[in-house]
Short mmCIF file of C-alpha atoms in Angstrom, two decimals:
data_model
loop_
_atom_site.label_atom_id
_atom_site.label_comp_id
_atom_site.label_asym_id
_atom_site.label_seq_id
_atom_site.Cartn_x
_atom_site.Cartn_y
_atom_site.Cartn_z
CA UNK A 1 101.12 138.40 110.27
CA UNK A 2 100.03 134.84 109.53
CA UNK A 3 96.57 134.01 110.74
CA UNK A 4 96.11 130.88 112.81
CA UNK A 5 94.66 128.85 109.93
CA UNK A 6 97.71 129.42 107.78
CA UNK A 7 100.24 128.51 110.45
CA UNK A 8 102.13 125.36 109.62
CA UNK A 9 101.40 122.40 111.83
CA UNK A 10 104.14 120.44 113.56
CA UNK A 11 104.50 116.74 114.16
CA UNK A 12 105.21 115.45 117.69
CA UNK A 13 108.87 115.10 116.61
CA UNK A 14 109.42 118.70 115.51
CA UNK A 15 111.83 119.52 118.32
CA UNK A 16 113.79 116.33 117.74
CA UNK A 17 114.29 117.37 114.10
CA UNK A 18 115.40 120.84 115.22
CA UNK A 19 117.92 119.29 117.58
CA UNK A 20 119.19 117.10 114.74
CA UNK A 21 119.86 120.21 112.62
CA UNK A 22 117.08 119.69 110.09
CA UNK A 23 116.30 122.17 107.35
CA UNK A 24 112.53 122.56 107.35
CA UNK A 25 110.08 123.26 104.59
CA UNK A 26 106.31 123.31 104.23
CA UNK A 27 104.71 120.07 103.11
CA UNK A 28 100.96 119.40 103.18
CA UNK A 29 100.41 122.09 105.78
CA UNK A 30 103.19 120.84 108.06
CA UNK A 31 106.61 122.27 108.78
CA UNK A 32 108.59 119.16 107.87
CA UNK A 33 112.28 118.19 107.88
CA UNK A 34 113.43 118.28 104.25
CA UNK A 35 117.00 117.26 105.03
CA UNK A 36 119.52 117.01 107.86
CA UNK A 37 123.17 118.14 107.82
CA UNK A 38 124.25 115.01 105.87
CA UNK A 39 122.14 116.15 102.91
CA UNK A 40 119.85 114.30 100.50
CA UNK A 41 122.57 112.27 98.79
CA UNK A 42 124.09 110.77 101.94
CA UNK A 43 120.69 110.29 103.60
CA UNK A 44 119.48 108.39 100.56
CA UNK A 45 122.54 106.15 100.39
CA UNK A 46 122.48 105.58 104.15
CA UNK A 47 118.90 104.27 103.92
CA UNK A 48 119.88 101.74 101.26
CA UNK A 49 123.02 100.72 103.19
CA UNK A 50 121.83 100.65 106.83
CA UNK A 51 118.60 102.07 108.30
CA UNK A 52 116.86 105.41 107.76
CA UNK A 53 114.34 106.82 110.21
CA UNK A 54 111.49 108.88 108.73
CA UNK A 55 108.95 110.96 110.62
CA UNK A 56 105.73 110.48 108.70
CA UNK A 57 103.46 111.63 111.51
CA UNK A 58 101.90 114.17 109.15
CA UNK A 59 100.05 111.36 107.41
CA UNK A 60 96.44 110.69 108.34
CA UNK A 61 95.74 107.74 110.61
CA UNK A 62 92.30 106.42 111.53
CA UNK A 63 90.40 103.34 112.58
CA UNK A 64 87.35 102.48 110.52
CA UNK A 65 84.88 100.27 112.37
CA UNK A 66 81.55 98.74 111.52
CA UNK A 67 78.63 100.52 113.08
CA UNK A 68 75.73 98.52 114.34
CA UNK A 69 77.32 95.06 114.42
CA UNK A 70 79.42 93.84 117.31
CA UNK A 71 83.22 94.04 116.86
CA UNK A 72 84.76 90.58 116.57
CA UNK A 73 82.03 89.06 114.42
CA UNK A 74 82.15 88.03 110.73
CA UNK A 75 79.20 90.35 110.15
CA UNK A 76 81.17 93.33 111.41
CA UNK A 77 84.11 92.52 109.10
CA UNK A 78 81.82 92.07 106.13
CA UNK A 79 80.01 95.32 106.85
CA UNK A 80 83.14 97.47 107.06
CA UNK A 81 84.89 95.72 104.16
CA UNK A 82 81.89 96.09 101.89
CA UNK A 83 81.52 99.74 102.84
CA UNK A 84 85.19 100.39 102.01
CA UNK A 85 84.74 98.56 98.71
CA UNK A 86 82.15 101.15 97.65
CA UNK A 87 84.91 103.82 97.78
CA UNK A 88 87.98 101.94 96.56
CA UNK A 89 88.60 99.05 94.14
CA UNK A 90 90.67 96.91 96.54
CA UNK A 91 89.80 93.43 97.74
CA UNK A 92 89.01 94.18 101.37
CA UNK A 93 86.47 91.44 102.03
CA UNK A 94 88.97 88.59 101.64
CA UNK A 95 91.90 90.45 103.13
CA UNK A 96 93.48 88.29 105.86
CA UNK A 97 93.63 89.47 109.46
CA UNK A 98 96.64 91.73 109.86
CA UNK A 99 97.00 92.17 106.09
CA UNK A 100 97.82 95.54 104.52
CA UNK A 101 96.18 96.53 101.27
CA UNK A 102 97.25 99.41 99.03
CA UNK A 103 94.32 100.98 97.22
CA UNK A 104 92.84 104.26 96.03
CA UNK A 105 89.81 106.39 96.86
CA UNK A 106 88.08 107.13 93.56
CA UNK A 107 85.76 109.81 92.26
CA UNK A 108 82.75 108.99 90.10
CA UNK A 109 84.89 109.24 86.96
CA UNK A 110 87.38 106.69 88.32
CA UNK A 111 89.96 109.41 89.03
CA UNK A 112 92.15 108.97 92.09
CA UNK A 113 91.27 111.17 95.08
CA UNK A 114 94.06 109.65 97.17
CA UNK A 115 96.07 106.47 97.47
CA UNK A 116 96.07 104.83 100.88
CA UNK A 117 96.71 101.68 102.87
CA UNK A 118 93.98 99.85 104.74
CA UNK A 119 94.97 97.15 107.23
CA UNK A 120 92.58 94.59 108.65
CA UNK A 121 92.92 94.32 112.43
CA UNK A 122 95.15 91.33 113.28
CA UNK A 123 92.92 89.85 116.00
CA UNK A 124 89.77 87.79 115.47
CA UNK A 125 88.06 89.67 118.29
CA UNK A 126 88.63 92.91 116.37
CA UNK A 127 87.03 91.72 113.12
CA UNK A 128 85.18 94.74 111.80
CA UNK A 129 88.08 97.17 112.32
CA UNK A 130 90.49 98.51 109.70
CA UNK A 131 93.45 100.82 110.27
CA UNK A 132 93.77 103.46 107.54
CA UNK A 133 96.84 105.51 106.60
CA UNK A 134 96.20 108.26 104.04
CA UNK A 135 98.26 111.09 102.55
CA UNK A 136 98.73 114.20 104.68
CA UNK A 137 97.66 116.61 101.93
CA UNK A 138 94.40 114.70 101.40
CA UNK A 139 93.51 113.57 104.89
CA UNK A 140 90.80 116.10 105.70
CA UNK A 141 89.01 115.52 102.37
CA UNK A 142 89.48 111.74 102.65
CA UNK A 143 88.00 111.57 106.12
CA UNK A 144 85.10 113.85 105.13
CA UNK A 145 84.45 111.64 102.09
CA UNK A 146 84.50 108.45 104.16
CA UNK A 147 82.12 109.92 106.74
CA UNK A 148 79.90 111.37 104.04
CA UNK A 149 79.64 108.23 101.91
CA UNK A 150 79.84 105.34 104.37
CA UNK A 151 79.18 107.07 107.68
CA UNK A 152 75.95 105.12 108.04
CA UNK A 153 77.61 101.71 108.04
CA UNK A 154 80.90 102.69 109.64
CA UNK A 155 82.40 104.85 112.33
CA UNK A 156 85.65 106.69 111.59
CA UNK A 157 87.94 107.22 114.56
CA UNK A 158 90.55 109.77 113.38
CA UNK A 159 93.79 109.46 115.34
CA UNK A 160 95.11 113.01 115.62
CA UNK A 161 97.20 112.17 118.65
CA UNK A 162 99.40 109.50 117.14
CA UNK A 163 102.84 109.59 115.61
CA UNK A 164 104.04 107.47 112.68
CA UNK A 165 107.70 106.53 112.25
CA UNK A 166 109.18 104.51 109.41
CA UNK A 167 112.46 102.61 109.70
CA UNK A 168 113.71 101.53 106.29
CA UNK A 169 116.77 99.73 105.02
CA UNK A 170 118.63 96.43 105.29
CA UNK A 171 119.29 96.79 109.04
CA UNK A 172 115.73 97.76 109.93
CA UNK A 173 114.48 94.23 110.59
CA UNK A 174 117.16 93.34 113.15
CA UNK A 175 116.61 96.63 115.00
CA UNK A 176 112.82 96.35 115.09
CA UNK A 177 113.14 92.68 116.08
CA UNK A 178 115.17 93.68 119.15
CA UNK A 179 112.27 95.88 120.28
CA UNK A 180 109.46 93.63 119.09
CA UNK A 181 110.70 90.02 118.99
CA UNK A 182 109.38 88.17 115.98
CA UNK A 183 109.42 91.21 113.72
CA UNK A 184 112.28 89.77 111.67
CA UNK A 185 109.99 87.05 110.34
CA UNK A 186 106.83 89.15 110.18
CA UNK A 187 105.37 88.92 106.68
CA UNK A 188 105.73 91.75 104.16
CA UNK A 189 102.55 93.86 104.12
CA UNK A 190 101.34 92.58 107.48
CA UNK A 191 100.69 94.37 110.76
CA UNK A 192 100.73 93.25 114.33
CA UNK A 193 99.91 94.93 117.59
CA UNK A 194 102.68 95.18 120.16
CA UNK A 195 103.62 96.94 123.37
CA UNK A 196 106.49 99.35 123.82
CA UNK A 197 107.12 100.58 127.37
CA UNK A 198 103.49 100.02 128.20
CA UNK A 199 102.00 101.75 125.18
CA UNK A 200 100.02 100.17 122.37
CA UNK A 201 101.86 100.29 119.03
CA UNK A 202 101.03 99.01 115.55
CA UNK A 203 103.99 97.52 113.71
CA UNK A 204 103.57 97.14 109.93
CA UNK A 205 106.14 95.69 107.57
CA UNK A 206 105.92 98.11 104.68
CA UNK A 207 107.45 101.33 103.44
CA UNK A 208 108.07 103.78 100.67
CA UNK A 209 111.70 103.26 99.74
CA UNK A 210 111.88 99.87 98.00
CA UNK A 211 113.81 98.55 101.01
CA UNK A 212 112.70 96.15 103.70
CA UNK A 213 111.30 98.14 106.58
CA UNK A 214 108.60 98.90 109.09
CA UNK A 215 106.16 101.63 109.98
CA UNK A 216 105.30 102.03 113.64
CA UNK A 217 102.18 103.89 114.73
CA UNK A 218 102.20 104.94 118.37
CA UNK A 219 100.78 107.57 120.73
CA UNK A 220 102.20 111.03 120.02
CA UNK A 221 103.63 111.39 123.52
CA UNK A 222 105.69 108.23 123.11
CA UNK A 223 107.01 109.11 119.65
CA UNK A 224 110.09 111.08 120.77
CA UNK A 225 111.29 108.46 123.22
CA UNK A 226 110.76 105.74 120.62
CA UNK A 227 112.72 107.69 118.00
CA UNK A 228 115.56 108.21 120.51
CA UNK A 229 115.67 104.48 121.19
CA UNK A 230 116.06 103.80 117.47
CA UNK A 231 118.59 106.60 116.96
CA UNK A 232 120.75 105.18 119.75
CA UNK A 233 121.69 102.46 117.28
CA UNK A 234 124.69 103.34 115.08
CA UNK A 235 122.87 102.13 111.98
CA UNK A 236 119.96 104.56 112.38
CA UNK A 237 119.89 108.14 111.10
CA UNK A 238 117.11 110.64 110.51
CA UNK A 239 116.16 110.93 106.83
CA UNK A 240 114.26 113.94 105.49
CA UNK A 241 111.54 114.30 102.89
CA UNK A 242 114.13 115.10 100.20
CA UNK A 243 115.65 111.64 100.33
CA UNK A 244 112.23 110.08 100.93
CA UNK A 245 111.28 111.40 97.50
CA UNK A 246 114.41 110.19 95.69
CA UNK A 247 114.14 106.78 97.40
CA UNK A 248 110.49 106.26 96.42
CA UNK A 249 111.13 107.45 92.88
CA UNK A 250 113.99 104.97 92.39
CA UNK A 251 111.63 102.32 93.77
CA UNK A 252 109.03 103.27 91.14
CA UNK A 253 106.46 104.29 93.77
CA UNK A 254 103.93 107.06 93.16
CA UNK A 255 103.60 110.37 94.99
CA UNK A 256 99.99 111.50 95.12
CA UNK A 257 99.42 114.96 93.65
CA UNK A 258 102.32 114.41 91.27
CA UNK A 259 102.17 110.91 89.72
CA UNK A 260 98.52 110.30 90.57
CA UNK A 261 95.69 112.81 90.76
CA UNK A 262 91.95 113.25 90.23
CA UNK A 263 92.31 112.97 86.46
CA UNK A 264 94.29 109.72 86.47
CA UNK A 265 92.62 106.34 86.91
CA UNK A 266 94.37 103.41 88.63
CA UNK A 267 94.85 101.79 85.21
CA UNK A 268 96.43 104.90 83.69
CA UNK A 269 98.47 105.30 86.85
CA UNK A 270 99.76 101.72 86.50
CA UNK A 271 98.56 100.79 89.96
CA UNK A 272 96.27 98.08 88.55
CA UNK A 273 97.42 95.87 91.42
CA UNK A 274 95.30 98.05 93.68
CA UNK A 275 92.21 96.67 91.91
CA UNK A 276 91.13 93.27 93.25
CA UNK A 277 90.43 90.38 90.81
CA UNK A 278 86.88 89.93 92.06
CA UNK A 279 86.35 93.68 91.94
CA UNK A 280 87.25 93.74 88.22
CA UNK A 281 84.34 91.40 87.55
CA UNK A 282 81.86 92.70 90.07
CA UNK A 283 82.61 96.42 90.07
CA UNK A 284 80.69 98.31 92.72
CA UNK A 285 83.26 101.09 93.09
CA UNK A 286 83.18 104.64 91.67
CA UNK A 287 84.20 104.95 88.04
CA UNK A 288 83.87 101.20 87.37
CA UNK A 289 82.65 101.80 83.82
CA UNK A 290 85.82 103.69 82.83
CA UNK A 291 88.13 101.38 84.72
CA UNK A 292 86.57 98.21 83.24
CA UNK A 293 86.89 99.73 79.78
CA UNK A 294 90.52 100.65 80.37
CA UNK A 295 91.28 97.18 81.74
CA UNK A 296 89.70 95.60 78.64
CA UNK A 297 90.92 97.94 75.91
CA UNK A 298 93.95 99.56 77.49
CA UNK A 299 94.09 103.12 78.77
CA UNK A 300 94.57 106.18 76.57
CA UNK A 301 97.78 107.02 78.41
CA UNK A 302 99.86 105.27 81.02
CA UNK A 303 102.35 106.08 83.73
CA UNK A 304 105.77 104.70 82.84
CA UNK A 305 109.34 104.91 84.06
CA UNK A 306 111.45 107.30 81.99
CA UNK A 307 115.22 106.87 81.79
CA UNK A 308 117.10 109.86 80.40
CA UNK A 309 120.17 108.76 78.45
CA UNK A 310 122.49 111.53 79.58
CA UNK A 311 123.46 112.89 82.97
CA UNK A 312 120.95 115.76 83.02
CA UNK A 313 118.07 115.17 85.44
CA UNK A 314 114.61 115.74 84.01
CA UNK A 315 112.10 117.29 86.40
CA UNK A 316 108.38 117.34 87.05
CA UNK A 317 106.49 119.21 84.34
CA UNK A 318 108.98 118.58 81.52
CA UNK A 319 107.33 117.82 78.20
CA UNK A 320 107.85 114.38 76.64
CA UNK A 321 107.97 114.22 72.84
CA UNK A 322 108.46 111.35 70.41
CA UNK A 323 111.36 110.88 68.01
CA UNK A 324 109.62 113.22 65.53
CA UNK A 325 109.01 115.94 68.07
CA UNK A 326 105.29 115.33 68.64
CA UNK A 327 104.02 115.85 72.18
CA UNK A 328 103.25 112.47 73.79
CA UNK A 329 103.25 113.20 77.51
CA UNK A 330 104.73 114.84 80.54
CA UNK A 331 107.16 114.03 83.36
CA UNK A 332 105.43 113.85 86.75
CA UNK A 333 108.47 113.10 88.96
CA UNK A 334 112.15 113.28 88.21
CA UNK A 335 115.42 113.51 90.08
CA UNK A 336 118.97 112.24 90.04
CA UNK A 337 118.90 108.74 91.54
CA UNK A 338 121.75 108.50 94.05
CA UNK A 339 121.71 104.67 94.07
CA UNK A 340 120.89 104.31 90.38
CA UNK A 341 123.74 106.80 89.79
CA UNK A 342 121.79 108.32 86.94
CA UNK A 343 118.73 110.49 86.39
CA UNK A 344 115.44 108.68 86.95
CA UNK A 345 111.90 109.83 86.19
CA UNK A 346 108.34 108.80 85.67
CA UNK A 347 105.52 110.36 83.75
CA UNK A 348 102.51 109.82 81.53
CA UNK A 349 102.81 108.99 77.84
CA UNK A 350 100.10 108.10 75.36
CA UNK A 351 99.44 104.38 74.95
CA UNK A 352 101.34 104.12 71.66
CA UNK A 353 104.56 105.15 73.43
CA UNK A 354 104.22 103.21 76.68
CA UNK A 355 106.09 100.05 75.70
CA UNK A 356 109.36 99.53 77.59
CA UNK A 357 112.29 100.60 75.43
CA UNK A 358 110.30 103.09 73.32
CA UNK A 359 112.63 105.98 72.44
CA UNK A 360 111.42 109.35 73.69
CA UNK A 361 112.79 112.83 74.16
CA UNK A 362 112.32 115.05 77.17
CA UNK A 363 112.44 118.82 76.75
CA UNK A 364 114.76 120.38 79.32
CA UNK A 365 115.53 124.11 79.12
CA UNK A 366 114.38 124.17 75.51
CA UNK A 367 116.53 121.23 74.44
CA UNK A 368 115.21 117.78 73.51
CA UNK A 369 117.23 115.20 75.46
CA UNK A 370 117.15 111.51 74.49
CA UNK A 371 115.38 109.12 76.89
CA UNK A 372 113.41 105.90 76.78
CA UNK A 373 110.55 104.14 78.53
CA UNK A 374 112.07 102.13 81.36
CA UNK A 375 110.95 99.32 83.63
CA UNK A 376 110.52 100.38 87.23
CA UNK A 377 111.85 100.06 89.87
CA UNK A 378 115.14 101.66 88.86
CA UNK A 379 116.89 99.78 91.67
CA UNK A 380 116.01 96.25 92.84
CA UNK A 381 113.29 96.11 95.50
CA UNK A 382 114.41 94.33 98.64
CA UNK A 383 111.14 93.57 100.37
CA UNK A 384 111.03 90.70 102.87
CA UNK A 385 109.70 87.59 101.17
CA UNK A 386 110.00 85.13 104.08
CA UNK B 1 144.36 140.10 91.83
CA UNK B 2 141.04 140.64 93.54
CA UNK B 3 137.98 138.49 93.83
CA UNK B 4 134.56 140.11 93.50
CA UNK B 5 131.16 138.68 94.38
CA UNK B 6 127.52 138.92 93.28
CA UNK B 7 124.44 138.78 95.45
CA UNK B 8 123.61 135.57 93.57
CA UNK B 9 126.67 134.00 95.23
CA UNK B 10 128.99 133.87 92.26
CA UNK B 11 132.65 134.87 92.48
CA UNK B 12 134.66 136.61 89.75
CA UNK B 13 138.46 136.72 89.61
CA UNK B 14 139.90 139.07 86.98
CA UNK B 15 143.28 138.75 85.26
CA UNK B 16 143.74 141.30 82.48
CA UNK B 17 140.51 141.32 80.52
CA UNK B 18 139.53 137.74 81.43
CA UNK B 19 137.26 136.91 84.35
CA UNK B 20 137.18 133.46 85.94
CA UNK B 21 133.71 132.73 87.35
CA UNK B 22 132.54 130.22 89.93
CA UNK B 23 130.00 129.80 92.72
CA UNK B 24 130.82 130.54 96.33
CA UNK B 25 131.21 127.91 99.08
CA UNK B 26 127.95 129.27 100.52
CA UNK B 27 126.15 128.59 97.23
CA UNK B 28 127.66 125.12 96.99
CA UNK B 29 126.57 124.30 100.52
CA UNK B 30 123.04 125.55 99.88
CA UNK B 31 122.75 123.45 96.73
CA UNK B 32 123.83 120.27 98.44
CA UNK B 33 125.55 117.51 96.50
CA UNK B 34 125.91 118.65 92.92
CA UNK B 35 125.11 115.83 90.48
CA UNK B 36 125.02 117.68 87.17
CA UNK B 37 126.62 120.78 85.66
CA UNK B 38 125.79 122.32 82.30
CA UNK B 39 128.21 124.94 80.98
CA UNK B 40 127.96 127.25 77.97
CA UNK B 41 129.93 126.67 74.79
CA UNK B 42 133.16 128.53 74.17
CA UNK B 43 132.34 131.52 71.99
CA UNK B 44 128.89 132.10 73.48
CA UNK B 45 128.30 135.68 74.61
CA UNK B 46 126.21 136.73 77.60
CA UNK B 47 124.84 139.96 78.94
CA UNK B 48 125.23 140.46 82.66
CA UNK B 49 122.55 138.53 84.68
CA UNK B 50 121.67 136.20 81.78
CA UNK B 51 121.28 132.46 82.51
CA UNK B 52 124.71 131.09 81.73
CA UNK B 53 125.07 127.68 83.38
CA UNK B 54 123.01 125.17 85.36
CA UNK B 55 123.88 123.24 88.52
CA UNK B 56 121.64 120.47 89.77
CA UNK B 57 121.42 118.58 93.03
CA UNK B 58 119.42 115.38 93.57
CA UNK B 59 116.22 117.36 94.06
CA UNK B 60 116.60 120.73 92.31
CA UNK B 61 118.06 122.66 89.39
CA UNK B 62 119.57 126.15 89.82
CA UNK B 63 120.68 128.68 87.23
CA UNK B 64 124.06 130.35 87.37
CA UNK B 65 123.92 133.90 86.01
CA UNK B 66 126.61 135.75 84.11
CA UNK B 67 128.07 138.07 86.76
CA UNK B 68 129.45 140.36 84.04
CA UNK B 69 128.92 140.71 80.29
CA UNK B 70 131.35 138.92 78.01
CA UNK B 71 132.27 136.01 75.77
CA UNK B 72 133.11 132.52 77.03
CA UNK B 73 136.76 131.72 76.31
CA UNK B 74 137.02 128.54 78.37
CA UNK B 75 134.62 126.17 80.16
CA UNK B 76 135.77 123.88 82.97
CA UNK B 77 135.01 120.41 81.59
CA UNK B 78 136.34 118.82 84.79
CA UNK B 79 133.23 119.82 86.75
CA UNK B 80 130.98 118.47 83.99
CA UNK B 81 132.81 115.13 84.23
CA UNK B 82 132.85 115.16 88.04
CA UNK B 83 130.16 117.49 89.42
CA UNK B 84 131.09 116.62 93.03
CA UNK B 85 134.13 118.89 92.62
CA UNK B 86 131.74 121.84 92.90
CA UNK B 87 131.14 120.88 96.53
CA UNK B 88 134.74 119.92 97.20
CA UNK B 89 136.52 123.02 95.88
CA UNK B 90 134.03 125.69 94.81
CA UNK B 91 136.36 128.66 95.25
CA UNK B 92 139.30 127.02 93.49
CA UNK B 93 139.54 124.13 91.03
CA UNK B 94 135.79 123.97 90.46
CA UNK B 95 135.56 127.25 88.57
CA UNK B 96 132.84 127.30 85.90
CA UNK B 97 133.98 129.48 83.00
CA UNK B 98 136.44 132.10 81.89
CA UNK B 99 134.91 135.13 80.15
CA UNK B 100 136.46 137.88 78.08
CA UNK B 101 135.00 141.04 79.56
CA UNK B 102 133.00 143.23 77.20
CA UNK B 103 132.30 145.92 79.79
CA UNK B 104 134.99 146.15 82.46
CA UNK B 105 133.05 148.97 84.09
CA UNK B 106 130.58 146.38 85.44
CA UNK B 107 133.26 145.06 87.80
CA UNK B 108 132.91 148.18 89.91
CA UNK B 109 129.32 147.24 90.67
CA UNK B 110 130.25 143.86 92.21
CA UNK B 111 130.87 143.35 95.93
CA UNK B 112 134.31 143.04 97.44
CA UNK B 113 135.04 140.32 99.98
CA UNK B 114 134.05 142.42 103.00
CA UNK B 115 130.73 143.39 101.45
CA UNK B 116 130.01 139.76 100.52
CA UNK B 117 130.83 138.58 104.05
CA UNK B 118 128.38 141.16 105.39
CA UNK B 119 125.75 139.85 102.97
CA UNK B 120 126.29 136.28 104.23
CA UNK B 121 126.02 137.42 107.84
CA UNK B 122 122.73 139.13 107.06
CA UNK B 123 121.17 135.94 105.66
#
C-alpha cells in the first residue's frame, strides 16, 4: 500500500483531464496528463496550427519580496534584485517592470540546479517584488535554497494554491485578447496583472513550444472555470506532456534534468543568454570562475542540436561518436518531430565537434546512424515581436 | 486459416509452413502514431521471443518479438515507407514479416482469438 508521502499529487485540473479522457503518468511527483485521445502527434500539430492548452500547475510559483525595505521603493527593487543575482547569473537589477527573465540557479561549481523565470512586478508601487516560476521536480530544493541563501534579505511567498495554464499557438493571442483586452499587443516576455471574473491573474507572454502564447497564473479554485472558458473556443484543445516535450524539443528548448543538470554550466548548456552582460564582467554569482573561463576560452563540451539523417529517431542516452567511431558525446533529448517531419535531437558533444554541420554518428540499437550537428530551433520560432 | 496471438500483442497467420506476423489493433492503439518501423532482413533467423523488429512513436520505441522461431522470407517494405499504415490497418495490410517456421509445434502455445479477447478484457 503506498504511504502518503509516495502518493502522486494532483493539480487543480486533474478532474478536468479525466473528463477529457487523458492518459496519466507520473511526472515530478504529480499524476499528470501525458496525452488525450487525439494522441501526441495530433496534439503537437494542433498546437502549431491553432491553440493548445497546457496544465502546468505542477510548476513552482512564488513571490520573492525584499525584506526590510518598503515595497514600491527603488531600494526594495535593488535589494531583491541583488539578492537574486547572488544565486543566478541573470541581469535582474536592470530588468524593466513587468519583464520576464530566463535564468538558472547555480551551484558553487557553476552547475545548473534549475532553470527558471523571474518576472519583475509590473507596477511601480510593487517595486521589490519578483514572481518566480521554477520546475516542478526542483521546486522544493529551489525554495529551500532561496530561503537558505537569501532569506535574510528577502521573503519567499510560495504559492501552493495557484494554477498555471499555458495557451500556445497562432490563435492564442486573439483568444487571450478577448479575455484580457490588450493582450494581443503585449510584448513578448512581459507580464501584466489582470482580473478575470473578480480574481487576480498574472498574464505572461511566453511559453515552451516555440509558438506565440501566454501563461496565466491564477488561484487554484478559478483554474477549472478558466480552462473551460478557453476550451469553449473551437481552436483550443488540451495538450498533454507528451506533445509538450516534442514541441519544446523542436523549438530547441531545454528540459531540466535531461538537457541541463548539476554538472552542466550555462555555457556548456548553450543558455549563455541567461547570463547578463554586466554579470559577465562583475560576476558575483556561484561558479563565476568556471563560467568566466568558459566564456573566454570556450567550454569543454557544448549542447547542440543533432539531426539524424535517416528516419530512425534517436533517444535520450544514445551515444554520439565521430566519423572514426570515437565517443564524443551523448544524446540528452530525442524524438520524432511531428512538424519537422523528421527525427530531432539535442545532446552534448565535445568542443571539437560542436560546429554546425559537423558529421556525427549516433549509436541506436548497436548500429551507428549518420547525423550532424544542427542549428536549433528545428522549426521556425513564432514569438510575438510587436 | 487461423490467426493466433501472443501476450505481447502480436498476431500470427499461418499458411502452410509460412507465418505472417503483425501487431494487433490494441498494440497499435497503445503505441500511438507510428513514425518509424525497422524490419529484419530477409534470410535472418530468429528464436521465439527474440527482438525482431522495432516500432517507434513520437515519444517511444518498442520492440516487436518473434512470436515463433523461423527465418524471414519477406519483410513488408510498405510500412517502412509509410509507418502510419501500422495504425490504419494493423491486422491486414500492415503486416510486418513472413517467417518460415522452424518449429511448428510452437504454434500450439499461442492464444486463439477467444483467449486473446479475454486477455484484452483483463487489461
